[in-house]
Amino acid sequence: MGQHPTRSVPESTRVEAFSDGVLAIAVTLLVLDLHSDFERGDFANQLSAQWPTYAAYVAAFLNVSAIWINHHDLFTRVRGVDATLITLNLFLLLVASLFPWPTAVISASQRGGDRDDQIAASLLYAGVGFLVPLTFIAVETYLIHAVDLLTDPAQVDYLRTSRRRAMFSVVVYPITAALAFVSPYLSLTLFVVVPLFFIAAVFVQERADRNAIP
């Protein structure tokens, strides 16, 4: 009898590769909401009037980028996966892939909506953003209790720190939703700022990891 073929790629690497593909598609879809159908002779004014659309694009791009960077950082600490982790990861990707939707809604509300429409669009975006830390918390909580899936049991400390950091978004996104009633543009500004915090956090963690190497 012939021997079963040996897996050439670890399961955790396959999951990360699939996740990279989903996130890459989500980022690509964002650009579809940047329009160029302007009237002749008024390009400059119409371009400047669409700045909220561009801000929404940047915010969504940064959000998906923050998800990808933190996801990559997380899975470098995972040596294997099981059905539960795969399922939780799929929920994370489901949320990440939603970002083109509220971005398109914000764009539409700026082009042809009133203030109420802009508030509703901001609430939708905040709702999707609110789901992101919840999915990360679910993944990290599971891995804390599934130490055998980690490259090193000591990575539990990283997971606990990352989970506490995710709580920041759990608090901030409801605040940004509330601020939309004061000014949708203020909420839009915070949508750009929040993912920058999580991108910076990965660089800080990376430096800490390097300093910890003897």
Coordinates of C-alpha atoms in Angstrom, one line a residue:
M1 CA 0.0 0.0 0.0
G2 CA 1.3 3.5 -0.8
Q3 CA 1.8 6.0 2.0
H4 CA -0.5 8.9 2.4
P5 CA 1.1 12.1 1.0
T6 CA 2.6 14.5 3.6
R7 CA 1.0 17.9 4.0
S8 CA 3.5 20.4 2.5
V9 CA 1.8 23.4 4.1
P10 CA 0.8 23.7 7.8
E11 CA -2.9 24.2 8.4
S12 CA -2.3 27.5 10.1
T13 CA -0.5 28.8 7.0
R14 CA -3.4 27.7 4.8
V15 CA -5.9 29.6 7.0
E16 CA -3.7 32.7 6.8
A17 CA -3.3 32.5 3.1
F18 CA -7.1 32.2 2.6
S19 CA -7.6 35.1 5.0
D20 CA -5.1 37.2 3.0
G21 CA -7.1 36.6 -0.1
V22 CA -10.4 37.6 1.4
L23 CA -8.9 40.8 2.9
A24 CA -7.2 41.7 -0.4
I25 CA -10.5 41.4 -2.2
A26 CA -12.2 43.6 0.4
V27 CA -9.6 46.3 0.0
T28 CA -9.9 46.1 -3.8
L29 CA -13.7 46.5 -3.7
L30 CA -13.4 49.8 -1.7
V31 CA -12.1 51.7 -4.7
L32 CA -15.3 51.0 -6.7
D33 CA -17.0 53.8 -4.7
L34 CA -14.7 56.5 -6.0
H35 CA -16.6 58.1 -8.8
S36 CA -15.4 60.4 -11.7
D37 CA -18.7 61.3 -13.3
F38 CA -18.4 65.0 -13.0
E39 CA -19.9 67.8 -15.1
R40 CA -17.7 69.6 -17.6
G41 CA -16.2 72.8 -16.3
D42 CA -16.8 72.0 -12.6
F43 CA -14.3 69.2 -11.9
A44 CA -12.4 71.0 -9.1
N45 CA -15.5 72.0 -7.1
Q46 CA -17.1 68.6 -7.5
L47 CA -13.9 66.8 -6.5
S48 CA -13.5 68.9 -3.4
A49 CA -17.2 68.4 -2.5
Q50 CA -16.7 64.7 -2.4
W51 CA -14.0 64.8 0.3
P52 CA -16.2 62.8 2.7
T53 CA -16.3 60.0 0.2
Y54 CA -12.5 60.0 0.0
A55 CA -12.3 60.1 3.8
A56 CA -14.6 57.1 4.0
Y57 CA -12.4 55.2 1.6
V58 CA -9.3 56.0 3.6
A59 CA -11.0 55.0 6.8
A60 CA -12.2 51.7 5.4
F61 CA -8.8 51.0 3.8
L62 CA -7.1 51.6 7.1
N63 CA -9.6 49.5 9.0
V64 CA -9.1 46.5 6.7
S65 CA -5.4 47.1 6.8
A66 CA -5.5 47.1 10.6
I67 CA -7.4 43.9 10.5
W68 CA -4.9 42.3 8.2
I69 CA -1.8 43.5 10.1
N70 CA -3.2 42.3 13.4
H71 CA -4.5 39.1 11.9
H72 CA -1.0 38.4 10.5
D73 CA 0.6 39.2 13.8
L74 CA -1.8 36.9 15.6
F75 CA -1.3 33.9 13.3
T76 CA 2.5 34.1 13.4
R77 CA 1.9 32.8 17.0
V78 CA -0.4 30.0 15.9
R79 CA 1.1 26.6 14.9
G80 CA -2.1 24.8 14.1
V81 CA -5.9 25.2 13.8
D82 CA -9.0 23.2 14.5
A83 CA -12.6 23.5 13.4
T84 CA -13.5 26.0 16.1
L85 CA -10.7 28.3 15.3
I86 CA -11.4 28.1 11.6
T87 CA -15.0 29.0 12.2
L88 CA -14.2 32.0 14.4
N89 CA -11.7 33.1 11.8
L90 CA -14.5 32.9 9.2
F91 CA -16.7 35.2 11.3
L92 CA -13.7 37.6 11.5
L93 CA -13.4 37.6 7.7
L94 CA -17.2 38.0 7.3
V95 CA -17.0 41.2 9.3
A96 CA -13.9 42.5 7.5
S97 CA -15.5 41.8 4.1
L98 CA -18.5 44.0 5.1
F99 CA -16.5 47.3 5.0
P100 CA -17.1 48.0 1.3
W101 CA -20.9 48.1 2.2
P102 CA -21.0 51.0 4.8
T103 CA -18.3 52.8 2.8
A104 CA -20.6 52.7 -0.3
V105 CA -23.5 53.9 1.9
I106 CA -21.5 56.8 3.2
S107 CA -20.5 57.7 -0.3
A108 CA -24.2 57.6 -1.4
S109 CA -25.3 59.7 1.5
Q110 CA -22.8 62.4 0.7
R111 CA -23.7 62.5 -3.0
G112 CA -27.5 62.5 -2.7
G113 CA -28.6 62.3 0.9
D114 CA -29.5 64.8 3.6
R115 CA -28.1 65.0 7.2
D116 CA -30.3 62.2 8.4
D117 CA -29.0 60.0 5.7
Q118 CA -25.4 60.9 6.6
I119 CA -26.2 60.0 10.3
A120 CA -27.7 56.7 9.3
A121 CA -24.6 55.9 7.2
S122 CA -22.3 56.8 10.0
L123 CA -24.3 54.5 12.4
L124 CA -24.0 51.7 9.9
Y125 CA -20.3 52.1 9.6
A126 CA -19.9 52.3 13.4
G127 CA -21.9 49.1 13.7
V128 CA -19.6 47.2 11.4
G129 CA -16.6 48.7 13.1
F130 CA -18.0 47.6 16.4
L131 CA -18.1 44.0 15.3
V132 CA -14.4 43.8 14.4
P133 CA -13.0 43.8 18.0
L134 CA -15.8 41.3 19.1
T135 CA -14.5 38.8 16.5
F136 CA -10.9 39.3 17.5
I137 CA -11.9 38.9 21.2
A138 CA -13.6 35.7 20.3
V139 CA -10.6 34.3 18.5
E140 CA -8.1 35.4 21.2
T141 CA -10.3 34.1 24.0
Y142 CA -10.5 30.7 22.3
L143 CA -6.7 30.5 21.7
I144 CA -6.1 31.4 25.4
H145 CA -7.9 28.2 26.3
A146 CA -6.5 26.2 23.4
V147 CA -2.8 26.6 24.2
D148 CA -1.9 23.5 22.2
L149 CA -2.6 25.5 19.0
L150 CA 0.0 28.2 19.9
T151 CA 3.7 28.1 18.9
D152 CA 4.5 28.7 22.6
P153 CA 2.3 28.7 25.7
A154 CA 3.9 32.0 26.6
Q155 CA 1.9 33.6 23.8
V156 CA -1.1 33.6 26.1
D157 CA 0.3 36.8 27.6
Y158 CA 0.3 38.4 24.1
L159 CA -3.3 37.2 23.6
R160 CA -4.5 38.7 26.8
T161 CA -2.8 42.1 26.0
S162 CA -4.3 42.1 22.5
R163 CA -7.8 41.2 23.9
R164 CA -7.6 44.2 26.3
R165 CA -6.6 46.4 23.4
A166 CA -9.6 45.3 21.4
M167 CA -11.8 46.5 24.2
F168 CA -10.8 50.0 23.2
S169 CA -12.8 49.7 20.0
V170 CA -15.7 48.1 21.9
V171 CA -16.0 51.4 23.8
V172 CA -14.9 53.8 21.0
Y173 CA -17.3 52.8 18.2
P174 CA -20.5 53.4 20.3
I175 CA -19.1 56.8 21.1
T176 CA -18.4 57.5 17.4
A177 CA -22.0 56.4 16.7
A178 CA -23.3 58.9 19.3
L179 CA -21.2 61.7 17.9
A180 CA -22.8 61.2 14.5
F181 CA -25.8 62.9 15.8
V182 CA -23.6 65.9 16.6
S183 CA -21.7 65.8 13.4
P184 CA -21.4 63.0 10.8
Y185 CA -18.1 64.5 9.8
L186 CA -16.7 64.2 13.3
S187 CA -17.6 60.5 13.3
L188 CA -15.9 60.1 9.9
T189 CA -12.7 61.7 11.3
L190 CA -12.7 59.2 14.2
F191 CA -13.3 56.3 11.7
V192 CA -9.9 57.3 10.2
V193 CA -8.1 57.7 13.5
V194 CA -9.2 54.5 15.3
P195 CA -7.5 51.9 13.0
L196 CA -4.3 53.9 13.2
F197 CA -4.2 53.1 16.9
F198 CA -4.3 49.3 16.1
I199 CA -1.7 49.6 13.3
A200 CA 0.6 51.4 15.7
A201 CA 0.0 48.8 18.4
V202 CA 1.4 46.1 16.2
F203 CA 4.7 48.0 15.6
V204 CA 4.9 48.6 19.4
Q205 CA 4.4 44.9 20.0
E206 CA 6.9 43.9 17.4
R207 CA 9.5 46.1 19.0
A208 CA 8.7 44.6 22.4
D209 CA 9.1 41.1 21.0
R210 CA 12.5 42.0 19.5
N211 CA 13.7 43.5 22.8
A212 CA 12.6 40.3 24.6
I213 CA 15.0 38.2 22.5
P214 CA 18.2 37.6 24.5

